[in-house]
């Protein structure tokens, strides 16, 4: 019963958040100067054609009217159609206004659904890389506060967090793929293309994990239950692995929820550098092309992902540590 | 017994004489990392401020004859005129990087001030008032937190014209929620204490309690850790520049130099690398200082020292 209550409350809050996010983005996009119709129709289109198109698409209506219409569609699972992208592929933003070869415009939902798996794959691999590095460094640093493993954790964290991701991406691409030829870098033709972007992303995530682990492991090791465990005759190894680490993983999980947006920002830049066909590249292109429906769709999907991830994180945290209440 | 209390009282007085902020700063200064970071950072700032004033080289001046000169000792045709080499148009890389550093520092610092101001105000209000104010402010904070900051930033800057105030405002306004949350939790803990009740009984107004009693206590520990955010904002600024949404060329910034240099990566690796190294040195010095301050703060609040 507790679970059901919790889920209902959090989902209701989540809906409010998603609504606020979409309203904010929707309003911002329309308040800011720059006419998307001009981009759609091409620079050479006469004014009356532009007005005609804008009228047909309802872009000249008052903002609240447009918003209600849009949200009505969203509630039925319809995120609208991209302004610029045709269903068949390549963008035709610059084509002339009376070009008849233009095909149907792509559904925003399809565009997002097509690219999201790539981003998920990238994010998971990056998370795996980051954990491989952060777990040993962070745990060992937390076990010996003030000693060299702790220093190592501090220096490694400071070093990694100081590497701008786009610069690191360029340098790694130069060294690992141009000079050494070990890994492919640009585009996507197979799983190998995920590795280099994932490394760059992992370097960005790892310092946060290391810091959180060091602090929480060190904190837990000072608790009474750890000293008592030793008296109970439990081996040091088991105390660290089963007891301290279990409790130390709660802040780590929370971090994942809070830093989700940072992870997404990293994905954006990394995908742009490596021309990786995920959600991040789609977002950047959507912004540069003023593709309003696509930007809105992405904002709604990402804020929904944020809500869901935070609910899962909290559920997992209460499972690990039943003392927590949400 | 009298002896003991005579010794104890002055010692306790001494500890009281230093505010928490001073103890945190002193504790950080004692660490080796903080000092290294501090000296590197000071050196970079001084270089960025004074070198462009002293040197006669213009960061925008094109000199095709000297184009693609490698950095000193790094290949054929280098010269002391351009110790860090030149770019594809013969512009001096050292000067361009330093001008880039100026903008980066300026934007990084002011952005964090904006973030801190907005976040602290929202947190203070929500934490002190509680009730409905708290609920509304925190739901707005949650909503803002769930929009990936960078999407918001590029959405606005991509559509509007990216000027320096616009960049500062966008980055600052999208980064405050974390501060608001921390500030709120600190204020909520502090406002239940005796001195706040005492002040209320003495007839102090809410504004007075909030700004003269609570803010001076709650802000410094948060402000120290904001050093880490200066580094983060500098990275954001350069990311924006890299995407073409930062300060616009011909003004050199780290982002747009690196984006340019990327095209010449194979034959002139230094164009993209040199500004990256300057940025990296500044960032790591800031991060070392921030990490030392954070650890010192945790130690002070943990009751050690």
GROMACS .gro file of N, CA and C in nm, chain B residues 139-275:
model
  411
  465UNK      N    1   0.862   2.368  -0.605
  465UNK     CA    2   0.814   2.302  -0.728
  465UNK      C    3   0.874   2.370  -0.851
  466UNK      N    4   0.883   2.504  -0.847
  466UNK     CA    5   0.947   2.575  -0.958
  466UNK      C    6   1.093   2.532  -0.969
  467UNK      N    7   1.159   2.521  -0.854
  467UNK     CA    8   1.299   2.478  -0.854
  467UNK      C    9   1.313   2.339  -0.915
  468UNK      N   10   1.223   2.248  -0.875
  468UNK     CA   11   1.228   2.112  -0.931
  468UNK      C   12   1.211   2.114  -1.083
  469UNK      N   13   1.115   2.196  -1.126
  469UNK     CA   14   1.089   2.202  -1.270
  469UNK      C   15   1.213   2.252  -1.342
  470UNK      N   16   1.274   2.356  -1.285
  470UNK     CA   17   1.393   2.412  -1.349
  470UNK      C   18   1.507   2.310  -1.349
  471UNK      N   19   1.515   2.234  -1.239
  471UNK     CA   20   1.621   2.135  -1.226
  471UNK      C   21   1.605   2.022  -1.327
  472UNK      N   22   1.481   1.999  -1.368
  472UNK     CA   23   1.460   1.886  -1.458
  472UNK      C   24   1.476   1.924  -1.605
  473UNK      N   25   1.492   2.053  -1.634
  473UNK     CA   26   1.529   2.089  -1.771
  473UNK      C   27   1.679   2.087  -1.776
  474UNK      N   28   1.734   2.003  -1.862
  474UNK     CA   29   1.879   2.004  -1.871
  474UNK      C   30   1.925   2.146  -1.904
  475UNK      N   31   2.011   2.197  -1.819
  475UNK     CA   32   2.059   2.333  -1.827
  475UNK      C   33   2.110   2.368  -1.966
  476UNK      N   34   2.185   2.276  -2.024
  476UNK     CA   35   2.250   2.311  -2.150
  476UNK      C   36   2.148   2.318  -2.262
  477UNK      N   37   2.043   2.237  -2.254
  477UNK     CA   38   1.939   2.244  -2.357
  477UNK      C   39   1.872   2.380  -2.350
  478UNK      N   40   1.842   2.423  -2.227
  478UNK     CA   41   1.781   2.554  -2.208
  478UNK      C   42   1.872   2.663  -2.264
  479UNK      N   43   2.001   2.654  -2.228
  479UNK     CA   44   2.095   2.757  -2.270
  479UNK      C   45   2.105   2.764  -2.422
  480UNK      N   46   2.122   2.648  -2.487
  480UNK     CA   47   2.139   2.656  -2.632
  480UNK      C   48   2.006   2.689  -2.699
  481UNK      N   49   1.894   2.649  -2.635
  481UNK     CA   50   1.765   2.683  -2.695
  481UNK      C   51   1.749   2.835  -2.700
  482UNK      N   52   1.785   2.902  -2.592
  482UNK     CA   53   1.768   3.047  -2.588
  482UNK      C   54   1.873   3.117  -2.672
  483UNK      N   55   2.001   3.078  -2.653
  483UNK     CA   56   2.108   3.148  -2.724
  483UNK      C   57   2.106   3.115  -2.872
  484UNK      N   58   2.058   2.995  -2.907
  484UNK     CA   59   2.053   2.958  -3.048
  484UNK      C   60   1.953   3.041  -3.124
  485UNK      N   61   1.848   3.083  -3.054
  485UNK     CA   62   1.744   3.158  -3.121
  485UNK      C   63   1.765   3.309  -3.105
  486UNK      N   64   1.806   3.351  -2.984
  486UNK     CA   65   1.835   3.493  -2.965
  486UNK      C   66   1.982   3.518  -3.001
  487UNK      N   67   2.022   3.646  -2.997
  487UNK     CA   68   2.160   3.678  -3.031
  487UNK      C   69   2.249   3.659  -2.907
  488UNK      N   70   2.355   3.580  -2.918
  488UNK     CA   71   2.440   3.559  -2.801
  488UNK      C   72   2.533   3.676  -2.773
  489UNK      N   73   2.492   3.767  -2.684
  489UNK     CA   74   2.581   3.872  -2.638
  489UNK      C   75   2.631   3.832  -2.500
  490UNK      N   76   2.730   3.903  -2.448
  490UNK     CA   77   2.787   3.864  -2.318
  490UNK      C   78   2.683   3.869  -2.205
  491UNK      N   79   2.606   3.980  -2.190
  491UNK     CA   80   2.505   3.979  -2.084
  491UNK      C   81   2.404   3.866  -2.101
  492UNK      N   82   2.367   3.837  -2.224
  492UNK     CA   83   2.270   3.729  -2.248
  492UNK      C   84   2.327   3.596  -2.201
  493UNK      N   85   2.455   3.572  -2.232
  493UNK     CA   86   2.518   3.446  -2.193
  493UNK      C   87   2.521   3.435  -2.041
  494UNK      N   88   2.561   3.544  -1.974
  494UNK     CA   89   2.570   3.542  -1.828
  494UNK      C   90   2.432   3.516  -1.768
  495UNK      N   91   2.333   3.585  -1.822
  495UNK     CA   92   2.197   3.572  -1.768
  495UNK      C   93   2.145   3.429  -1.788
  496UNK      N   94   2.164   3.377  -1.907
  496UNK     CA   95   2.112   3.244  -1.937
  496UNK      C   96   2.179   3.138  -1.850
  497UNK      N   97   2.312   3.144  -1.842
  497UNK     CA   98   2.383   3.045  -1.760
  497UNK      C   99   2.347   3.062  -1.613
  498UNK      N  100   2.342   3.188  -1.569
  498UNK     CA  101   2.314   3.214  -1.428
  498UNK      C  102   2.173   3.173  -1.390
  499UNK      N  103   2.077   3.204  -1.476
  499UNK     CA  104   1.939   3.173  -1.443
  499UNK      C  105   1.908   3.025  -1.455
  500UNK      N  106   1.994   2.951  -1.526
  500UNK     CA  107   1.964   2.809  -1.537
  500UNK      C  108   2.042   2.728  -1.434
  501UNK      N  109   2.130   2.792  -1.359
  501UNK     CA  110   2.211   2.715  -1.264
  501UNK      C  111   2.173   2.730  -1.118
  502UNK      N  112   2.074   2.815  -1.088
  502UNK     CA  113   2.048   2.845  -0.947
  502UNK      C  114   1.977   2.737  -0.866
  503UNK      N  115   1.900   2.643  -0.928
  503UNK     CA  116   1.818   2.554  -0.844
  503UNK      C  117   1.896   2.479  -0.737
  504UNK      N  118   2.019   2.435  -0.769
  504UNK     CA  119   2.095   2.358  -0.672
  504UNK      C  120   2.122   2.443  -0.548
  505UNK      N  121   2.159   2.569  -0.570
  505UNK     CA  122   2.186   2.659  -0.457
  505UNK      C  123   2.060   2.682  -0.375
  506UNK      N  124   1.948   2.697  -0.445
  506UNK     CA  125   1.823   2.721  -0.375
  506UNK      C  126   1.793   2.604  -0.281
  507UNK      N  127   1.816   2.483  -0.329
  507UNK     CA  128   1.788   2.366  -0.245
  507UNK      C  129   1.878   2.361  -0.123
  508UNK      N  130   2.008   2.381  -0.145
  508UNK     CA  131   2.102   2.374  -0.033
  508UNK      C  132   2.069   2.485   0.067
  509UNK      N  133   2.049   2.607   0.016
  509UNK     CA  134   2.021   2.721   0.103
  509UNK      C  135   1.896   2.695   0.185
  510UNK      N  136   1.795   2.641   0.121
  510UNK     CA  137   1.669   2.615   0.191
  510UNK      C  138   1.691   2.520   0.307
  511UNK      N  139   1.765   2.411   0.283
  511UNK     CA  140   1.782   2.314   0.391
  511UNK      C  141   1.864   2.373   0.505
  512UNK      N  142   1.965   2.457   0.472
  512UNK     CA  143   2.045   2.519   0.578
  512UNK      C  144   1.960   2.616   0.659
  513UNK      N  145   1.882   2.699   0.587
  513UNK     CA  146   1.798   2.800   0.655
  513UNK      C  147   1.695   2.731   0.744
  514UNK      N  148   1.636   2.623   0.694
  514UNK     CA  149   1.535   2.553   0.773
  514UNK      C  150   1.592   2.503   0.904
  515UNK      N  151   1.720   2.457   0.899
  515UNK     CA  152   1.782   2.408   1.021
  515UNK      C  153   1.812   2.525   1.116
  516UNK      N  154   1.858   2.638   1.060
  516UNK     CA  155   1.901   2.750   1.143
  516UNK      C  156   1.784   2.825   1.207
  517UNK      N  157   1.675   2.836   1.134
  517UNK     CA  158   1.568   2.923   1.181
  517UNK      C  159   1.497   2.870   1.305
  518UNK      N  160   1.518   2.742   1.336
  518UNK     CA  161   1.455   2.687   1.456
  518UNK      C  162   1.538   2.715   1.580
  519UNK      N  163   1.656   2.777   1.562
  519UNK     CA  164   1.746   2.792   1.677
  519UNK      C  165   1.708   2.910   1.766
  520UNK      N  166   1.771   2.912   1.884
  520UNK     CA  167   1.735   3.008   1.988
  520UNK      C  168   1.745   3.154   1.940
  521UNK      N  169   1.856   3.185   1.872
  521UNK     CA  170   1.879   3.327   1.844
  521UNK      C  171   1.772   3.386   1.753
  522UNK      N  172   1.714   3.301   1.667
  522UNK     CA  173   1.609   3.351   1.580
  522UNK      C  174   1.484   3.382   1.664
  523UNK      N  175   1.453   3.290   1.756
  523UNK     CA  176   1.337   3.314   1.842
  523UNK      C  177   1.360   3.438   1.928
  524UNK      N  178   1.483   3.450   1.979
  524UNK     CA  179   1.518   3.567   2.058
  524UNK      C  180   1.495   3.695   1.980
  525UNK      N  181   1.542   3.696   1.855
  525UNK     CA  182   1.528   3.815   1.772
  525UNK      C  183   1.381   3.846   1.746
  526UNK      N  184   1.301   3.740   1.726
  526UNK     CA  185   1.159   3.761   1.702
  526UNK      C  186   1.094   3.826   1.824
  527UNK      N  187   1.132   3.776   1.942
  527UNK     CA  188   1.073   3.832   2.065
  527UNK      C  189   1.116   3.976   2.084
  528UNK      N  190   1.240   4.007   2.045
  528UNK     CA  191   1.287   4.146   2.057
  528UNK      C  192   1.220   4.236   1.955
  529UNK      N  193   1.143   4.177   1.865
  529UNK     CA  194   1.067   4.259   1.771
  529UNK      C  195   1.136   4.281   1.638
  530UNK      N  196   1.235   4.197   1.604
  530UNK     CA  197   1.301   4.213   1.474
  530UNK      C  198   1.205   4.173   1.363
  531UNK      N  199   1.210   4.246   1.253
  531UNK     CA  200   1.121   4.214   1.142
  531UNK      C  201   1.175   4.091   1.068
  532UNK      N  202   1.088   4.028   0.988
  532UNK     CA  203   1.129   3.911   0.911
  532UNK      C  204   1.247   3.943   0.821
  533UNK      N  205   1.241   4.059   0.756
  533UNK     CA  206   1.347   4.096   0.663
  533UNK      C  207   1.480   4.105   0.736
  534UNK      N  208   1.475   4.168   0.855
  534UNK     CA  209   1.596   4.184   0.934
  534UNK      C  210   1.655   4.048   0.972
  535UNK      N  211   1.569   3.958   1.017
  535UNK     CA  212   1.617   3.825   1.055
  535UNK      C  213   1.676   3.753   0.934
  536UNK      N  214   1.605   3.763   0.821
  536UNK     CA  215   1.650   3.692   0.703
  536UNK      C  216   1.786   3.743   0.653
  537UNK      N  217   1.797   3.875   0.642
  537UNK     CA  218   1.916   3.927   0.573
  537UNK      C  219   2.031   3.959   0.667
  538UNK      N  220   2.000   3.994   0.792
  538UNK     CA  221   2.110   4.032   0.881
  538UNK      C  222   2.151   3.918   0.974
  539UNK      N  223   2.060   3.825   1.001
  539UNK     CA  224   2.096   3.715   1.091
  539UNK      C  225   2.124   3.585   1.017
  540UNK      N  226   2.031   3.546   0.931
  540UNK     CA  227   2.044   3.414   0.869
  540UNK      C  228   2.142   3.413   0.752
  541UNK      N  229   2.131   3.515   0.666
  541UNK     CA  230   2.214   3.515   0.545
  541UNK      C  231   2.364   3.509   0.576
  542UNK      N  232   2.414   3.593   0.671
  542UNK     CA  233   2.558   3.590   0.698
  542UNK      C  234   2.606   3.454   0.750
  543UNK      N  235   2.517   3.377   0.812
  543UNK     CA  236   2.558   3.246   0.863
  543UNK      C  237   2.552   3.141   0.753
  544UNK      N  238   2.445   3.147   0.674
  544UNK     CA  239   2.420   3.038   0.579
  544UNK      C  240   2.497   3.053   0.448
  545UNK      N  241   2.528   3.177   0.410
  545UNK     CA  242   2.585   3.196   0.277
  545UNK      C  243   2.730   3.149   0.262
  546UNK      N  244   2.822   3.184   0.355
  546UNK     CA  245   2.964   3.153   0.331
  546UNK      C  246   2.994   3.007   0.299
  547UNK      N  247   2.938   2.910   0.376
  547UNK     CA  248   2.973   2.771   0.342
  547UNK      C  249   2.932   2.734   0.201
  548UNK      N  250   2.821   2.794   0.155
  548UNK     CA  251   2.778   2.766   0.017
  548UNK      C  252   2.866   2.838  -0.083
  549UNK      N  253   2.902   2.962  -0.049
  549UNK     CA  254   2.982   3.042  -0.141
  549UNK      C  255   3.120   2.980  -0.165
  550UNK      N  256   3.176   2.916  -0.061
  550UNK     CA  257   3.307   2.853  -0.079
  550UNK      C  258   3.302   2.747  -0.188
  551UNK      N  259   3.198   2.666  -0.183
  551UNK     CA  260   3.190   2.556  -0.279
  551UNK      C  261   3.156   2.609  -0.418
  552UNK      N  262   3.105   2.734  -0.423
  552UNK     CA  263   3.074   2.793  -0.553
  552UNK      C  264   3.199   2.810  -0.638
  553UNK      N  265   3.317   2.807  -0.575
  553UNK     CA  266   3.442   2.812  -0.653
  553UNK      C  267   3.443   2.701  -0.757
  554UNK      N  268   3.394   2.583  -0.717
  554UNK     CA  269   3.388   2.471  -0.811
  554UNK      C  270   3.298   2.504  -0.930
  555UNK      N  271   3.194   2.583  -0.901
  555UNK     CA  272   3.101   2.617  -1.008
  555UNK      C  273   3.158   2.719  -1.106
  556UNK      N  274   3.253   2.802  -1.059
  556UNK     CA  275   3.318   2.893  -1.154
  556UNK      C  276   3.383   2.811  -1.263
  557UNK      N  277   3.451   2.703  -1.222
  557UNK     CA  278   3.515   2.616  -1.320
  557UNK      C  279   3.412   2.555  -1.413
  558UNK      N  280   3.300   2.511  -1.355
  558UNK     CA  281   3.196   2.448  -1.436
  558UNK      C  282   3.138   2.546  -1.537
  559UNK      N  283   3.118   2.671  -1.492
  559UNK     CA  284   3.062   2.771  -1.582
  559UNK      C  285   3.160   2.808  -1.692
  560UNK      N  286   3.291   2.806  -1.657
  560UNK     CA  287   3.390   2.835  -1.762
  560UNK      C  288   3.385   2.727  -1.869
  561UNK      N  289   3.365   2.602  -1.825
  561UNK     CA  290   3.351   2.495  -1.924
  561UNK      C  291   3.227   2.518  -2.010
  562UNK      N  292   3.116   2.555  -1.944
  562UNK     CA  293   2.993   2.580  -2.019
  562UNK      C  294   3.011   2.691  -2.120
  563UNK      N  295   3.079   2.797  -2.077
  563UNK     CA  296   3.102   2.910  -2.167
  563UNK      C  297   3.179   2.863  -2.289
  564UNK      N  298   3.282   2.778  -2.266
  564UNK     CA  299   3.360   2.734  -2.381
  564UNK      C  300   3.282   2.636  -2.468
  565UNK      N  301   3.195   2.556  -2.403
  565UNK     CA  302   3.109   2.466  -2.483
  565UNK      C  303   3.019   2.548  -2.574
  566UNK      N  304   2.960   2.654  -2.518
  566UNK     CA  305   2.874   2.741  -2.599
  566UNK      C  306   2.953   2.800  -2.714
  567UNK      N  307   3.075   2.847  -2.683
  567UNK     CA  308   3.159   2.904  -2.788
  567UNK      C  309   3.189   2.801  -2.895
  568UNK      N  310   3.212   2.679  -2.851
  568UNK     CA  311   3.244   2.570  -2.943
  568UNK      C  312   3.126   2.542  -3.037
  569UNK      N  313   3.006   2.551  -2.984
  569UNK     CA  314   2.887   2.527  -3.067
  569UNK      C  315   2.852   2.649  -3.151
  570UNK      N  316   2.929   2.758  -3.134
  570UNK     CA  317   2.900   2.879  -3.210
  570UNK      C  318   2.794   2.965  -3.144
  571UNK      N  319   2.763   2.938  -3.016
  571UNK     CA  320   2.658   3.014  -2.948
  571UNK      C  321   2.714   3.102  -2.838
  572UNK      N  322   2.847   3.113  -2.831
  572UNK     CA  323   2.908   3.197  -2.728
  572UNK      C  324   2.934   3.336  -2.782
  573UNK      N  325   3.032   3.405  -2.721
  573UNK     CA  326   3.073   3.535  -2.772
  573UNK      C  327   3.117   3.516  -2.917
  574UNK      N  328   3.068   3.603  -3.004
  574UNK     CA  329   3.088   3.578  -3.146
  574UNK      C  330   3.226   3.619  -3.197
  575UNK      N  331   3.281   3.547  -3.295
  575UNK     CA  332   3.406   3.590  -3.358
  575UNK      C  333   3.383   3.727  -3.424
  576UNK      N  334   3.484   3.808  -3.444
  576UNK     CA  335   3.626   3.774  -3.433
  576UNK      C  336   3.681   3.774  -3.290
  577UNK      N  337   3.601   3.815  -3.189
  577UNK     CA  338   3.650   3.808  -3.052
  577UNK      C  339   3.691   3.664  -3.021
  578UNK      N  340   3.817   3.643  -2.984
  578UNK     CA  341   3.856   3.505  -2.956
  578UNK      C  342   3.807   3.458  -2.820
  579UNK      N  343   3.746   3.339  -2.816
  579UNK     CA  344   3.716   3.274  -2.688
  579UNK      C  345   3.769   3.132  -2.702
  580UNK      N  346   3.786   3.064  -2.587
  580UNK     CA  347   3.838   2.928  -2.593
  580UNK      C  348   3.755   2.843  -2.688
  581UNK      N  349   3.624   2.855  -2.673
  581UNK     CA  350   3.534   2.772  -2.753
  581UNK      C  351   3.553   2.793  -2.902
  582UNK      N  352   3.549   2.919  -2.946
  582UNK     CA  353   3.555   2.937  -3.092
  582UNK      C  354   3.695   2.915  -3.149
  583UNK      N  355   3.800   2.935  -3.069
  583UNK     CA  356   3.934   2.902  -3.119
  583UNK      C  357   3.945   2.751  -3.140
  584UNK      N  358   3.897   2.675  -3.041
  584UNK     CA  359   3.909   2.530  -3.051
  584UNK      C  360   3.823   2.477  -3.166
  585UNK      N  361   3.703   2.535  -3.180
  585UNK     CA  362   3.617   2.492  -3.291
  585UNK      C  363   3.686   2.519  -3.425
  586UNK      N  364   3.755   2.633  -3.436
  586UNK     CA  365   3.830   2.666  -3.557
  586UNK      C  366   3.947   2.571  -3.577
  587UNK      N  367   4.020   2.552  -3.468
  587UNK     CA  368   4.142   2.471  -3.475
  587UNK      C  369   4.116   2.327  -3.511
  588UNK      N  370   3.992   2.285  -3.484
  588UNK     CA  371   3.956   2.147  -3.511
  588UNK      C  372   3.972   2.113  -3.660
  589UNK      N  373   3.948   2.214  -3.745
  589UNK     CA  374   3.958   2.189  -3.890
  589UNK      C  375   4.102   2.167  -3.933
  590UNK      N  376   4.198   2.224  -3.855
  590UNK     CA  377   4.339   2.214  -3.893
  590UNK      C  378   4.412   2.115  -3.804
  591UNK      N  379   4.337   2.026  -3.741
  591UNK     CA  380   4.391   1.941  -3.636
  591UNK      C  381   4.510   1.859  -3.684
  592UNK      N  382   4.501   1.804  -3.805
  592UNK     CA  383   4.603   1.710  -3.848
  592UNK      C  384   4.735   1.780  -3.883
  593UNK      N  385   4.729   1.898  -3.951
  593UNK     CA  386   4.856   1.965  -3.984
  593UNK      C  387   4.898   2.070  -3.883
  594UNK      N  388   4.805   2.123  -3.802
  594UNK     CA  389   4.845   2.224  -3.704
  594UNK      C  390   4.776   2.193  -3.572
  595UNK      N  391   4.827   2.093  -3.503
  595UNK     CA  392   4.761   2.044  -3.381
  595UNK      C  393   4.753   2.151  -3.273
  596UNK      N  394   4.846   2.251  -3.276
  596UNK     CA  395   4.854   2.345  -3.164
  596UNK      C  396   4.738   2.443  -3.158
  597UNK      N  397   4.670   2.467  -3.270
  597UNK     CA  398   4.563   2.566  -3.267
  597UNK      C  399   4.453   2.523  -3.171
  598UNK      N  400   4.418   2.396  -3.175
  598UNK     CA  401   4.314   2.348  -3.084
  598UNK      C  402   4.372   2.315  -2.947
  599UNK      N  403   4.499   2.281  -2.942
  599UNK     CA  404   4.556   2.232  -2.816
  599UNK      C  405   4.595   2.344  -2.721
  600UNK      N  406   4.658   2.451  -2.772
  600UNK     CA  407   4.708   2.558  -2.685
  600UNK      C  408   4.598   2.621  -2.599
  601UNK      N  409   4.486   2.667  -2.659
  601UNK     CA  410   4.381   2.723  -2.571
  601UNK      C  411   4.328   2.620  -2.474
   0.00000   0.00000   0.00000
